[in-house]
GROMACS .gro file of C-alpha atoms in nm:
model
  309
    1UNK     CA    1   4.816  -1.277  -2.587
    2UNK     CA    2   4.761  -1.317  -2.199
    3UNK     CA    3   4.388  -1.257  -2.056
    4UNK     CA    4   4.529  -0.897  -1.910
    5UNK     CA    5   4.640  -0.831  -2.287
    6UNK     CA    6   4.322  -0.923  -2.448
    7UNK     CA    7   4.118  -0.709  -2.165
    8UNK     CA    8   4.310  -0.419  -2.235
    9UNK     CA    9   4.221  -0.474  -2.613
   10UNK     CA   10   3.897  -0.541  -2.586
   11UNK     CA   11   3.850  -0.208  -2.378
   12UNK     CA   12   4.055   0.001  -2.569
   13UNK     CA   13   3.852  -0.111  -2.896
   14UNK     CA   14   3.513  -0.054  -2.696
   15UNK     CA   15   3.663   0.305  -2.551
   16UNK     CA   16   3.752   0.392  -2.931
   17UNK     CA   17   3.400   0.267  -3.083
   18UNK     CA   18   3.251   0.454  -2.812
   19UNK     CA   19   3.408   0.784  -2.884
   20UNK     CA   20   3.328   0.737  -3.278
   21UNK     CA   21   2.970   0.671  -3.180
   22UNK     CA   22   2.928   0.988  -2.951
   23UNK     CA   23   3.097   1.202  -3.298
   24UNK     CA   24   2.768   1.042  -3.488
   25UNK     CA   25   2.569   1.179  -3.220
   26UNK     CA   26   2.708   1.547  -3.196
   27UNK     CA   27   2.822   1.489  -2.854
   28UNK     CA   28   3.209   1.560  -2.906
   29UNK     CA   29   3.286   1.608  -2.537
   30UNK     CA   30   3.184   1.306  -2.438
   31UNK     CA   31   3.382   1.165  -2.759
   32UNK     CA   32   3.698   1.333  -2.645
   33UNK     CA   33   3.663   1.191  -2.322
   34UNK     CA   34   3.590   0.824  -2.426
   35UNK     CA   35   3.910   0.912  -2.678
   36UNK     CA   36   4.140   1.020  -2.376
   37UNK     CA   37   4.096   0.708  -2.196
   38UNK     CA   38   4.134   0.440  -2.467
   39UNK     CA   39   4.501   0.616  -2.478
   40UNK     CA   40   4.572   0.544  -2.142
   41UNK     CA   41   4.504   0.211  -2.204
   42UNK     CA   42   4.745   0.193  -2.568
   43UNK     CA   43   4.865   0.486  -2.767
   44UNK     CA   44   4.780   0.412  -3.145
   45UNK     CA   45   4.791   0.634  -3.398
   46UNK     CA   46   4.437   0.647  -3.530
   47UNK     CA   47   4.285   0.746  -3.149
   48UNK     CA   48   4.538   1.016  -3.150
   49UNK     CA   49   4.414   1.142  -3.507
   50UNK     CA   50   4.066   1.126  -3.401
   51UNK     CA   51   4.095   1.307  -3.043
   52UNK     CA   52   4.259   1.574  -3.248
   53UNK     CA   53   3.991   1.649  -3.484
   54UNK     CA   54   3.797   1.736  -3.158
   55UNK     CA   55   4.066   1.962  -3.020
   56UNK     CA   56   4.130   2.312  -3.118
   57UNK     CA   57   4.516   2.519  -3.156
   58UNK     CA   58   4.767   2.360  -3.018
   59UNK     CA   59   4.620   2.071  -2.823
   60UNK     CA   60   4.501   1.942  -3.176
   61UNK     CA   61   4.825   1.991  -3.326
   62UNK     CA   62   4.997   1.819  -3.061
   63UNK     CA   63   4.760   1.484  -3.087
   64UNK     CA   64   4.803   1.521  -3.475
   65UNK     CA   65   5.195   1.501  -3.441
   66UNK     CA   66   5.187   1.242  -3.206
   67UNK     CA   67   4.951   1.030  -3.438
   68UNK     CA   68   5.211   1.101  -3.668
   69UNK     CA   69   5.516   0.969  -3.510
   70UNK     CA   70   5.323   0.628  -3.496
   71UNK     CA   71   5.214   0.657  -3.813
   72UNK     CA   72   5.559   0.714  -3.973
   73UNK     CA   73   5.747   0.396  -3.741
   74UNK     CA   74   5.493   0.158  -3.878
   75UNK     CA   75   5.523   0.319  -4.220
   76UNK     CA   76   5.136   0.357  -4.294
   77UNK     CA   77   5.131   0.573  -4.572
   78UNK     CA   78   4.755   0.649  -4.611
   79UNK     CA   79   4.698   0.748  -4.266
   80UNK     CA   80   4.993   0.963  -4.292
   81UNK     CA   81   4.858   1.154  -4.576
   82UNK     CA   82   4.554   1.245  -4.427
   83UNK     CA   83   4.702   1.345  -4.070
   84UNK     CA   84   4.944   1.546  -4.268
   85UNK     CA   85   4.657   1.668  -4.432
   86UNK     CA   86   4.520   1.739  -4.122
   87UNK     CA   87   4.774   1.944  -4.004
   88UNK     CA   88   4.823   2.155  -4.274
   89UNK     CA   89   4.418   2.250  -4.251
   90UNK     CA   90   4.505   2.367  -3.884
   91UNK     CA   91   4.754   2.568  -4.028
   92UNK     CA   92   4.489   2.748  -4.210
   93UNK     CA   93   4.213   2.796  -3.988
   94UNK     CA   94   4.287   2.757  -3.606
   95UNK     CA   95   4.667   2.878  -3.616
   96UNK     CA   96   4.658   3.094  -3.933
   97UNK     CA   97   4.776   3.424  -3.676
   98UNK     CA   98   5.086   3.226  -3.620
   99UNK     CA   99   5.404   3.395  -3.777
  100UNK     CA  100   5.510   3.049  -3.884
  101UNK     CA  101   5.179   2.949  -4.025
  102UNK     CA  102   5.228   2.965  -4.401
  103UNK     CA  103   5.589   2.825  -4.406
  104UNK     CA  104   5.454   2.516  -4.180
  105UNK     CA  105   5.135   2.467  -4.399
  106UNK     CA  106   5.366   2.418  -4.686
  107UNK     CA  107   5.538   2.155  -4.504
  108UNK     CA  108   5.245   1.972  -4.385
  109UNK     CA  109   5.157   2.014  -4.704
  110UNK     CA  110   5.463   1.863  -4.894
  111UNK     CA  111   5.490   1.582  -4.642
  112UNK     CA  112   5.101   1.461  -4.761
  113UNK     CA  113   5.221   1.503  -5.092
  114UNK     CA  114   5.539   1.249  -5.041
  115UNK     CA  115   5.260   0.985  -4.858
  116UNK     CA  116   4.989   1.024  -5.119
  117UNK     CA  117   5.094   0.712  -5.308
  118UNK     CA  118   4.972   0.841  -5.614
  119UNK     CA  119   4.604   0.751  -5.498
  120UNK     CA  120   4.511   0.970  -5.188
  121UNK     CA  121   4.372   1.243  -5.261
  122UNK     CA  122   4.391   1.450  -4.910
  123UNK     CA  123   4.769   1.589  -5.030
  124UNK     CA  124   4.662   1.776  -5.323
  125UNK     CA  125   4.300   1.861  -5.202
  126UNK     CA  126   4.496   2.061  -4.898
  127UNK     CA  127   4.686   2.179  -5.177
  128UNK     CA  128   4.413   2.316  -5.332
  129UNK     CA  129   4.309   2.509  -5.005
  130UNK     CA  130   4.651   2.654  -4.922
  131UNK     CA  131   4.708   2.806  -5.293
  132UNK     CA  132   4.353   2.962  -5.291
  133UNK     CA  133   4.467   3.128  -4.938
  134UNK     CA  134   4.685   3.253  -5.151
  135UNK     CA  135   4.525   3.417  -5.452
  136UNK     CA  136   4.720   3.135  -5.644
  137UNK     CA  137   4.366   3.021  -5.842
  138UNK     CA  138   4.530   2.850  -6.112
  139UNK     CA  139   4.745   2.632  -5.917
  140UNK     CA  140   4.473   2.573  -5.685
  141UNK     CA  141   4.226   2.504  -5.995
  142UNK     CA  142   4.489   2.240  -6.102
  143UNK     CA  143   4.524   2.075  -5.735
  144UNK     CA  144   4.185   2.019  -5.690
  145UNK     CA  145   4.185   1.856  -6.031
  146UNK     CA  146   4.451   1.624  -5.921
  147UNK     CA  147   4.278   1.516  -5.606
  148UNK     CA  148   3.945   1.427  -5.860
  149UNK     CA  149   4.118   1.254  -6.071
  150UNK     CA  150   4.251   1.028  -5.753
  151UNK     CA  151   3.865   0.928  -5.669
  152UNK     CA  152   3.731   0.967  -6.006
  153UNK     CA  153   3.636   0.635  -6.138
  154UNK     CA  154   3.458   0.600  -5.764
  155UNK     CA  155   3.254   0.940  -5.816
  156UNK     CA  156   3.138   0.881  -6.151
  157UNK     CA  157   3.031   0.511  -6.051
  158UNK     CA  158   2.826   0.661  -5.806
  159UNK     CA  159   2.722   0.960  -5.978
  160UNK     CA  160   2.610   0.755  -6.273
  161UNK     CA  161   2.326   0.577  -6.092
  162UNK     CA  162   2.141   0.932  -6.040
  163UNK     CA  163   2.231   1.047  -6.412
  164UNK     CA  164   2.521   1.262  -6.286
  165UNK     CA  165   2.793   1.119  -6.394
  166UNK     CA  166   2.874   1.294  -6.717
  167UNK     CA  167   2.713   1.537  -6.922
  168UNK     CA  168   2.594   1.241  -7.166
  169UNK     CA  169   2.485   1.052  -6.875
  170UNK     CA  170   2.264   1.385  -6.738
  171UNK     CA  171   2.111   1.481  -7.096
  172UNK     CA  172   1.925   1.130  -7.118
  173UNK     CA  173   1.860   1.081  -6.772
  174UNK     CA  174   1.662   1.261  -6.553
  175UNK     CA  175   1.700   1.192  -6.125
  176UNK     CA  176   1.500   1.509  -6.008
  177UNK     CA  177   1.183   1.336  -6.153
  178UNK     CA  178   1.185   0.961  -6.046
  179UNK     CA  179   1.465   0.886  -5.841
  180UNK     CA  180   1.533   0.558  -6.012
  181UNK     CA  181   1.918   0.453  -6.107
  182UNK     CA  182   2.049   0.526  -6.430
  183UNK     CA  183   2.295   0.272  -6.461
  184UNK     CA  184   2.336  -0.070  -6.295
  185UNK     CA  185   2.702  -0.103  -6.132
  186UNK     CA  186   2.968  -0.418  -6.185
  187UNK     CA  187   3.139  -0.565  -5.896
  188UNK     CA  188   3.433  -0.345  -6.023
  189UNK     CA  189   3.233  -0.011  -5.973
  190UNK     CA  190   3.102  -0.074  -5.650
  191UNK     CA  191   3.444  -0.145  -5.520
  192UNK     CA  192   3.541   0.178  -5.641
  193UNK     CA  193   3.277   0.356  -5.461
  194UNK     CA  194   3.360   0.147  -5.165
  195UNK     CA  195   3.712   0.270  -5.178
  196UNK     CA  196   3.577   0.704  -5.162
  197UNK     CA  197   3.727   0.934  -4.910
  198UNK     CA  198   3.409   0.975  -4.640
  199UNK     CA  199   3.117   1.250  -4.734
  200UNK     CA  200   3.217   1.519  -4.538
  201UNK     CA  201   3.565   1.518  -4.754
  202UNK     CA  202   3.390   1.504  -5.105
  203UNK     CA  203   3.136   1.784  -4.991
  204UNK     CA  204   3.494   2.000  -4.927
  205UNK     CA  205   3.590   1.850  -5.257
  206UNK     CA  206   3.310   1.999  -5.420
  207UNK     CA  207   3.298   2.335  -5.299
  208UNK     CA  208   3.698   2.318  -5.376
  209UNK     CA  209   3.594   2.239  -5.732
  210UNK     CA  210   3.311   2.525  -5.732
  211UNK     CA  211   3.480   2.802  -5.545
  212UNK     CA  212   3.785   2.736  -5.812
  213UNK     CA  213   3.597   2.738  -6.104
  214UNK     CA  214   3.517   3.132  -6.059
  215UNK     CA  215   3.899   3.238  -6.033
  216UNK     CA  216   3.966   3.468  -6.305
  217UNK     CA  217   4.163   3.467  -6.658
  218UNK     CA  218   4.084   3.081  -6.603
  219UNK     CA  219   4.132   2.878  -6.930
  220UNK     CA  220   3.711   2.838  -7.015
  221UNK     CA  221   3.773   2.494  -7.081
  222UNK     CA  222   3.915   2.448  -6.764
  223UNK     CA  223   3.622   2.616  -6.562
  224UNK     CA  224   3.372   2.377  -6.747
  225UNK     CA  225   3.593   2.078  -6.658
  226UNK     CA  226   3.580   2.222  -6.274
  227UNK     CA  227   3.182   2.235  -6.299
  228UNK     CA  228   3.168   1.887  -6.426
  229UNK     CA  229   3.395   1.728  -6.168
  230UNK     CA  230   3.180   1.905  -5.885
  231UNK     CA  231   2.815   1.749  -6.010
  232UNK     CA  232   2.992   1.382  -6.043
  233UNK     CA  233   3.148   1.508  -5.681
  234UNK     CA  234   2.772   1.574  -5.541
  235UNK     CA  235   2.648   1.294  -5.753
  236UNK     CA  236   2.858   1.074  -5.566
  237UNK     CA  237   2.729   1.171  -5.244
  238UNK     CA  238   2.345   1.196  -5.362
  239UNK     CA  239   2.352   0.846  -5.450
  240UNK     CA  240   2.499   0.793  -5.063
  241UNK     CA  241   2.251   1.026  -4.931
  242UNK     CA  242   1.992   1.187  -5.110
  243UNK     CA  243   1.845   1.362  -4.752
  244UNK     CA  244   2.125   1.655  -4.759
  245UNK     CA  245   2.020   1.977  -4.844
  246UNK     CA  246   2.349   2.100  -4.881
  247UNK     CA  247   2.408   1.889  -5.160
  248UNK     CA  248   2.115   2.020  -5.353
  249UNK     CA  249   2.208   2.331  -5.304
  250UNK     CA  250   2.569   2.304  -5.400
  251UNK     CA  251   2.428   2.082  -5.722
  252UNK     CA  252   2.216   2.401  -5.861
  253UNK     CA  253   2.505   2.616  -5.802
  254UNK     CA  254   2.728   2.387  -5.978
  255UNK     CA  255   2.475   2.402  -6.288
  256UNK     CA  256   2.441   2.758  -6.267
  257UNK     CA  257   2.844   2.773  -6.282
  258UNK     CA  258   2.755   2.546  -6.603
  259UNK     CA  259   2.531   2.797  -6.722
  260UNK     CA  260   2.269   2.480  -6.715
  261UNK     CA  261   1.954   2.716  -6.568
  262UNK     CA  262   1.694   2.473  -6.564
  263UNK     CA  263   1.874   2.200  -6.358
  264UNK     CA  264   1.991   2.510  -6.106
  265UNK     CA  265   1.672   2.579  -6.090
  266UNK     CA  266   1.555   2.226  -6.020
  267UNK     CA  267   1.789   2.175  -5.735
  268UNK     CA  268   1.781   2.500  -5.547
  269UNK     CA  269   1.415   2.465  -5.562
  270UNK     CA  270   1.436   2.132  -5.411
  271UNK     CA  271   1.711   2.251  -5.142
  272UNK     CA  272   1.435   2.529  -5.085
  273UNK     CA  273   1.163   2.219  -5.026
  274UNK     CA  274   1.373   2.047  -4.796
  275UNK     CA  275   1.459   2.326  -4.566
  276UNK     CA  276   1.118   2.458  -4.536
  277UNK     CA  277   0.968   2.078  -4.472
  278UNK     CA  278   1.239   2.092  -4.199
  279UNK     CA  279   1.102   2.458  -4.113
  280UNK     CA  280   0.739   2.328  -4.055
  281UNK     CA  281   0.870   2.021  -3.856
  282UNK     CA  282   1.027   2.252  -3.630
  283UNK     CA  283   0.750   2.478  -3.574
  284UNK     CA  284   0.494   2.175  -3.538
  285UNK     CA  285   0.729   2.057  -3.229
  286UNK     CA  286   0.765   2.414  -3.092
  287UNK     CA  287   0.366   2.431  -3.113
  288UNK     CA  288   0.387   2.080  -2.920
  289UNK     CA  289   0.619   2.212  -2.635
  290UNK     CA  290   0.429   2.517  -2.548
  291UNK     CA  291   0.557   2.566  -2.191
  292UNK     CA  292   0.901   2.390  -2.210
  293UNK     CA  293   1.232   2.548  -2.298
  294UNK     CA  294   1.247   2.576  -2.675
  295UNK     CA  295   1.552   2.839  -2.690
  296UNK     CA  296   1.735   2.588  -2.923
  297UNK     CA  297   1.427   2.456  -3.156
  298UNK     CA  298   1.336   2.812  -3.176
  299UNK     CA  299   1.722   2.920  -3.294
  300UNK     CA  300   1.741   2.594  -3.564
  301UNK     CA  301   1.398   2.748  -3.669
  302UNK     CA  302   1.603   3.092  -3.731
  303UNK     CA  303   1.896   2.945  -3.868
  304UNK     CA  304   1.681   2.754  -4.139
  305UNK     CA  305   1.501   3.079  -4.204
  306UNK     CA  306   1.841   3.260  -4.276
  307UNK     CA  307   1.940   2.989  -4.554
  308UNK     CA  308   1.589   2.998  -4.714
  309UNK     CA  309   1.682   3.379  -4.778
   0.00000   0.00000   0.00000
Protein backbone atom coordinates (compact mmCIF):
# COMPACT_ATOMS: atom_id res chain seq x y z
CA UNK A 1 0.00 0.00 0.00
CA UNK A 2 1.04 3.72 -0.75
CA UNK A 3 2.08 6.04 2.40
CA UNK A 4 -1.59 7.89 1.93
CA UNK A 5 -3.06 4.20 2.22
CA UNK A 6 -1.20 3.17 5.22
CA UNK A 7 -2.06 6.77 6.97
CA UNK A 8 -5.53 6.30 6.41
CA UNK A 9 -5.14 2.79 8.10
CA UNK A 10 -3.26 3.62 10.71
CA UNK A 11 -5.90 6.42 11.65
CA UNK A 12 -8.82 4.60 11.06
CA UNK A 13 -7.42 1.69 13.43
CA UNK A 14 -6.41 4.46 16.11
CA UNK A 15 -10.10 6.28 15.54
CA UNK A 16 -11.69 2.66 16.11
CA UNK A 17 -9.40 1.72 19.29
CA UNK A 18 -10.22 5.03 20.49
CA UNK A 19 -13.93 4.71 20.38
CA UNK A 20 -13.67 1.04 22.06
CA UNK A 21 -11.59 2.62 24.78
CA UNK A 22 -14.06 5.57 25.57
CA UNK A 23 -17.08 2.36 25.75
CA UNK A 24 -14.59 0.93 28.71
CA UNK A 25 -14.77 4.21 30.20
CA UNK A 26 -18.64 4.93 30.11
CA UNK A 27 -18.14 7.80 27.92
CA UNK A 28 -20.32 6.61 24.83
CA UNK A 29 -20.61 10.06 23.25
CA UNK A 30 -17.33 10.57 22.87
CA UNK A 31 -17.17 6.77 21.53
CA UNK A 32 -19.78 7.53 18.93
CA UNK A 33 -17.95 10.37 17.85
CA UNK A 34 -14.44 8.75 17.58
CA UNK A 35 -16.76 5.84 15.71
CA UNK A 36 -18.26 8.44 13.16
CA UNK A 37 -15.02 9.58 11.99
CA UNK A 38 -13.02 6.34 11.53
CA UNK A 39 -16.04 5.80 8.84
CA UNK A 40 -15.25 8.69 7.01
CA UNK A 41 -12.01 7.53 6.68
CA UNK A 42 -13.20 3.50 5.50
CA UNK A 43 -16.58 1.98 5.96
CA UNK A 44 -16.03 -1.60 7.55
CA UNK A 45 -18.41 -3.55 8.91
CA UNK A 46 -17.35 -3.99 12.51
CA UNK A 47 -17.22 0.17 13.12
CA UNK A 48 -20.66 0.19 11.76
CA UNK A 49 -21.77 -2.66 14.31
CA UNK A 50 -20.19 -0.92 17.08
CA UNK A 51 -21.52 2.81 16.41
CA UNK A 52 -24.84 1.07 16.40
CA UNK A 53 -24.79 -0.42 19.73
CA UNK A 54 -24.47 3.30 20.84
CA UNK A 55 -27.40 4.50 18.79
CA UNK A 56 -30.96 4.19 19.67
CA UNK A 57 -34.37 3.42 17.00
CA UNK A 58 -33.70 3.84 13.82
CA UNK A 59 -30.26 5.40 13.61
CA UNK A 60 -29.05 2.02 15.26
CA UNK A 61 -30.90 -0.01 12.94
CA UNK A 62 -29.66 1.76 10.06
CA UNK A 63 -25.72 1.31 11.15
CA UNK A 64 -26.68 -2.40 11.98
CA UNK A 65 -27.95 -2.97 8.30
CA UNK A 66 -25.26 -1.28 6.84
CA UNK A 67 -22.70 -3.43 8.91
CA UNK A 68 -24.61 -6.04 7.46
CA UNK A 69 -24.37 -5.49 3.83
CA UNK A 70 -20.49 -5.66 4.39
CA UNK A 71 -20.72 -8.37 6.36
CA UNK A 72 -22.75 -10.54 3.91
CA UNK A 73 -20.26 -9.43 0.49
CA UNK A 74 -17.28 -10.68 2.37
CA UNK A 75 -19.28 -13.66 3.61
CA UNK A 76 -18.25 -13.43 7.43
CA UNK A 77 -20.55 -15.60 8.98
CA UNK A 78 -19.87 -14.98 12.72
CA UNK A 79 -20.14 -11.36 12.59
CA UNK A 80 -23.27 -11.79 10.73
CA UNK A 81 -24.85 -13.78 13.39
CA UNK A 82 -24.35 -11.50 16.00
CA UNK A 83 -25.40 -8.22 13.99
CA UNK A 84 -28.41 -10.20 13.05
CA UNK A 85 -28.63 -10.87 16.50
CA UNK A 86 -28.39 -7.46 17.09
CA UNK A 87 -31.10 -6.45 15.16
CA UNK A 88 -33.54 -8.67 16.19
CA UNK A 89 -32.85 -7.36 20.09
CA UNK A 90 -33.81 -3.82 18.65
CA UNK A 91 -36.78 -5.30 17.50
CA UNK A 92 -37.64 -6.06 21.00
CA UNK A 93 -36.77 -3.23 23.00
CA UNK A 94 -36.23 0.15 21.12
CA UNK A 95 -38.79 -0.52 18.14
CA UNK A 96 -41.12 -3.05 19.84
CA UNK A 97 -44.29 -0.15 19.16
CA UNK A 98 -43.58 -0.73 15.56
CA UNK A 99 -46.52 -2.56 13.71
CA UNK A 100 -43.88 -4.55 11.90
CA UNK A 101 -41.88 -5.38 14.94
CA UNK A 102 -42.66 -9.04 15.62
CA UNK A 103 -42.75 -10.17 11.92
CA UNK A 104 -39.13 -8.39 11.46
CA UNK A 105 -37.74 -9.88 14.78
CA UNK A 106 -38.51 -13.22 13.36
CA UNK A 107 -36.53 -12.44 10.42
CA UNK A 108 -33.59 -11.06 12.10
CA UNK A 109 -34.03 -13.81 13.93
CA UNK A 110 -34.03 -16.62 11.22
CA UNK A 111 -31.25 -14.89 9.32
CA UNK A 112 -28.81 -15.42 12.75
CA UNK A 113 -30.05 -18.74 12.76
CA UNK A 114 -28.86 -19.50 8.90
CA UNK A 115 -25.16 -17.72 10.01
CA UNK A 116 -24.81 -19.51 13.32
CA UNK A 117 -22.56 -22.22 11.86
CA UNK A 118 -23.65 -24.58 14.26
CA UNK A 119 -21.30 -22.86 16.94
CA UNK A 120 -22.58 -19.24 17.63
CA UNK A 121 -24.65 -19.04 19.99
CA UNK A 122 -26.20 -15.29 19.52
CA UNK A 123 -29.05 -16.97 16.93
CA UNK A 124 -30.71 -19.12 19.35
CA UNK A 125 -29.97 -16.99 22.54
CA UNK A 126 -32.19 -14.10 20.58
CA UNK A 127 -34.32 -16.91 20.06
CA UNK A 128 -34.73 -17.49 23.42
CA UNK A 129 -35.71 -13.74 24.07
CA UNK A 130 -38.24 -13.39 21.24
CA UNK A 131 -40.30 -16.71 22.29
CA UNK A 132 -40.38 -15.58 26.00
CA UNK A 133 -41.91 -12.11 24.53
CA UNK A 134 -44.15 -14.35 23.59
CA UNK A 135 -45.40 -16.51 26.43
CA UNK A 136 -43.79 -19.38 24.28
CA UNK A 137 -41.63 -20.73 27.64
CA UNK A 138 -41.01 -24.02 26.36
CA UNK A 139 -39.59 -23.11 23.14
CA UNK A 140 -37.74 -20.43 24.74
CA UNK A 141 -36.54 -22.98 27.61
CA UNK A 142 -35.24 -25.15 24.66
CA UNK A 143 -33.43 -22.09 22.76
CA UNK A 144 -31.58 -21.03 25.48
CA UNK A 145 -30.49 -24.63 25.91
CA UNK A 146 -29.24 -24.67 22.43
CA UNK A 147 -27.21 -21.52 22.73
CA UNK A 148 -25.43 -23.40 26.15
CA UNK A 149 -24.75 -26.17 24.61
CA UNK A 150 -22.81 -23.91 21.76
CA UNK A 151 -20.33 -22.48 24.66
CA UNK A 152 -20.58 -25.31 26.95
CA UNK A 153 -17.33 -27.07 27.07
CA UNK A 154 -15.89 -23.20 27.49
CA UNK A 155 -18.29 -22.51 30.60
CA UNK A 156 -17.71 -25.57 32.40
CA UNK A 157 -13.79 -25.18 31.84
CA UNK A 158 -14.10 -22.07 33.49
CA UNK A 159 -16.66 -22.84 35.91
CA UNK A 160 -14.70 -25.84 37.07
CA UNK A 161 -11.78 -23.87 38.52
CA UNK A 162 -14.27 -22.21 41.22
CA UNK A 163 -16.11 -25.70 41.85
CA UNK A 164 -19.03 -24.67 39.60
CA UNK A 165 -18.88 -26.61 36.99
CA UNK A 166 -21.18 -29.49 37.76
CA UNK A 167 -23.04 -30.56 40.60
CA UNK A 168 -20.17 -33.26 41.37
CA UNK A 169 -17.68 -30.65 40.89
CA UNK A 170 -19.73 -28.14 43.61
CA UNK A 171 -20.45 -31.01 46.32
CA UNK A 172 -16.55 -31.56 46.88
CA UNK A 173 -15.45 -28.23 46.32
CA UNK A 174 -16.09 -25.33 48.08
CA UNK A 175 -15.09 -21.49 46.29
CA UNK A 176 -17.09 -19.25 48.81
CA UNK A 177 -14.48 -20.31 51.50
CA UNK A 178 -10.92 -20.10 49.92
CA UNK A 179 -11.05 -18.93 46.57
CA UNK A 180 -8.50 -21.41 45.36
CA UNK A 181 -9.11 -23.39 41.81
CA UNK A 182 -10.66 -26.60 41.79
CA UNK A 183 -9.30 -27.97 38.82
CA UNK A 184 -6.12 -27.22 36.84
CA UNK A 185 -7.01 -26.54 32.97
CA UNK A 186 -5.19 -28.31 29.69
CA UNK A 187 -4.14 -26.26 26.84
CA UNK A 188 -7.43 -27.64 25.29
CA UNK A 189 -9.67 -26.01 28.06
CA UNK A 190 -8.21 -22.78 28.11
CA UNK A 191 -8.71 -22.45 24.44
CA UNK A 192 -12.18 -23.12 24.99
CA UNK A 193 -12.60 -20.44 27.44
CA UNK A 194 -10.64 -18.25 25.15
CA UNK A 195 -13.12 -18.90 22.44
CA UNK A 196 -16.56 -17.51 25.05
CA UNK A 197 -18.94 -14.94 23.76
CA UNK A 198 -17.79 -11.59 25.99
CA UNK A 199 -19.32 -11.24 29.81
CA UNK A 200 -21.93 -9.02 29.25
CA UNK A 201 -23.50 -11.85 26.73
CA UNK A 202 -23.13 -14.83 29.26
CA UNK A 203 -24.60 -12.59 32.14
CA UNK A 204 -27.86 -12.30 29.47
CA UNK A 205 -27.25 -15.97 29.05
CA UNK A 206 -27.75 -16.58 32.52
CA UNK A 207 -30.64 -14.69 33.40
CA UNK A 208 -32.09 -16.34 29.97
CA UNK A 209 -31.40 -19.66 31.65
CA UNK A 210 -32.95 -18.42 35.16
CA UNK A 211 -35.91 -16.42 34.03
CA UNK A 212 -36.78 -19.77 31.82
CA UNK A 213 -36.43 -22.13 34.35
CA UNK A 214 -39.69 -20.68 36.26
CA UNK A 215 -42.08 -21.05 33.10
CA UNK A 216 -44.77 -23.28 34.04
CA UNK A 217 -45.94 -27.09 33.27
CA UNK A 218 -42.02 -27.21 32.54
CA UNK A 219 -40.73 -30.87 32.35
CA UNK A 220 -38.88 -30.84 36.24
CA UNK A 221 -36.04 -32.34 34.73
CA UNK A 222 -35.77 -29.74 32.39
CA UNK A 223 -35.97 -26.81 35.02
CA UNK A 224 -33.04 -28.53 36.99
CA UNK A 225 -31.03 -28.81 33.75
CA UNK A 226 -31.84 -24.82 33.26
CA UNK A 227 -30.48 -24.15 36.95
CA UNK A 228 -27.39 -26.09 36.27
CA UNK A 229 -26.48 -24.47 32.97
CA UNK A 230 -26.95 -20.92 34.70
CA UNK A 231 -24.29 -21.65 37.81
CA UNK A 232 -21.62 -23.15 35.08
CA UNK A 233 -22.94 -19.76 33.07
CA UNK A 234 -21.95 -17.46 36.28
CA UNK A 235 -19.17 -19.82 37.06
CA UNK A 236 -17.72 -18.97 33.90
CA UNK A 237 -17.73 -15.41 34.47
CA UNK A 238 -16.65 -15.64 38.35
CA UNK A 239 -13.57 -17.25 37.36
CA UNK A 240 -13.18 -14.00 34.76
CA UNK A 241 -14.22 -11.69 37.40
CA UNK A 242 -14.93 -12.49 40.77
CA UNK A 243 -15.54 -8.38 41.66
CA UNK A 244 -19.30 -8.43 40.15
CA UNK A 245 -21.96 -8.32 42.41
CA UNK A 246 -24.38 -9.12 39.97
CA UNK A 247 -23.00 -12.36 39.52
CA UNK A 248 -23.33 -13.27 43.14
CA UNK A 249 -26.48 -12.34 43.21
CA UNK A 250 -27.71 -14.11 40.15
CA UNK A 251 -25.52 -17.34 41.58
CA UNK A 252 -27.81 -17.50 44.95
CA UNK A 253 -30.81 -17.12 42.90
CA UNK A 254 -29.77 -19.77 40.63
CA UNK A 255 -29.32 -22.13 43.83
CA UNK A 256 -32.43 -21.09 45.27
CA UNK A 257 -34.12 -22.10 41.74
CA UNK A 258 -32.08 -25.44 42.69
CA UNK A 259 -33.68 -25.54 45.88
CA UNK A 260 -29.77 -25.58 47.15
CA UNK A 261 -30.56 -22.98 50.36
CA UNK A 262 -27.34 -22.89 51.87
CA UNK A 263 -25.27 -21.91 48.76
CA UNK A 264 -28.26 -19.10 48.02
CA UNK A 265 -27.66 -18.10 51.08
CA UNK A 266 -23.89 -17.94 50.75
CA UNK A 267 -23.98 -15.85 47.67
CA UNK A 268 -26.70 -13.35 48.30
CA UNK A 269 -25.01 -12.76 51.51
CA UNK A 270 -21.85 -12.09 49.78
CA UNK A 271 -23.66 -9.88 46.95
CA UNK A 272 -25.10 -8.13 50.19
CA UNK A 273 -21.15 -7.64 51.43
CA UNK A 274 -20.10 -6.28 48.32
CA UNK A 275 -22.70 -3.69 47.82
CA UNK A 276 -22.59 -2.36 51.25
CA UNK A 277 -18.46 -2.24 51.14
CA UNK A 278 -19.28 -0.21 47.98
CA UNK A 279 -22.02 1.70 50.19
CA UNK A 280 -19.38 2.77 52.85
CA UNK A 281 -16.82 3.72 50.09
CA UNK A 282 -19.26 6.02 48.80
CA UNK A 283 -20.22 7.65 51.89
CA UNK A 284 -16.43 7.90 53.08
CA UNK A 285 -15.87 10.07 49.69
CA UNK A 286 -19.11 12.06 50.17
CA UNK A 287 -17.78 12.78 53.87
CA UNK A 288 -14.41 13.81 51.97
CA UNK A 289 -16.16 16.30 49.52
CA UNK A 290 -18.13 18.20 52.00
CA UNK A 291 -18.64 21.42 49.99
CA UNK A 292 -18.35 20.10 46.37
CA UNK A 293 -21.16 18.87 44.17
CA UNK A 294 -21.92 15.31 45.20
CA UNK A 295 -25.51 15.07 43.38
CA UNK A 296 -24.19 11.91 41.56
CA UNK A 297 -22.09 10.08 44.55
CA UNK A 298 -25.03 10.86 46.61
CA UNK A 299 -27.63 9.13 43.84
CA UNK A 300 -25.03 5.81 43.34
CA UNK A 301 -25.27 5.89 47.24
CA UNK A 302 -29.28 5.59 46.72
CA UNK A 303 -29.20 3.33 43.99
CA UNK A 304 -26.96 0.81 46.05
CA UNK A 305 -29.34 1.30 48.94
CA UNK A 306 -32.38 0.25 46.69
CA UNK A 307 -30.60 -3.20 45.69
CA UNK A 308 -29.54 -3.92 49.32
CA UNK A 309 -33.47 -3.92 49.94
Amino acid sequence: PSSSQYASSTLHHCYTQIGECLIQLNNPSAALESFTAALEINETAEVHLLRGQLLKDEEALDSFKKGVQILEKEGRKKLLCQAYSNIAELWMTDLCMSPLAESSCESSVAAALSNDEGVHPDGFQALSSLRLSQRRGEDAANAILKAYGMMEEGVKAGANTVGLGSKDIRETASPMEDGSQALELTSLELSSIDSLPGFEFRTQTSKLLLECSSVENLPPAVATALGDAAVAVLGSLLCENDEVVETFFLLGCAFARLEEGGEAMNYLNRAKEMLEKVKKGIEEELNSLDGFDTEGLAEQAESIEDQMD
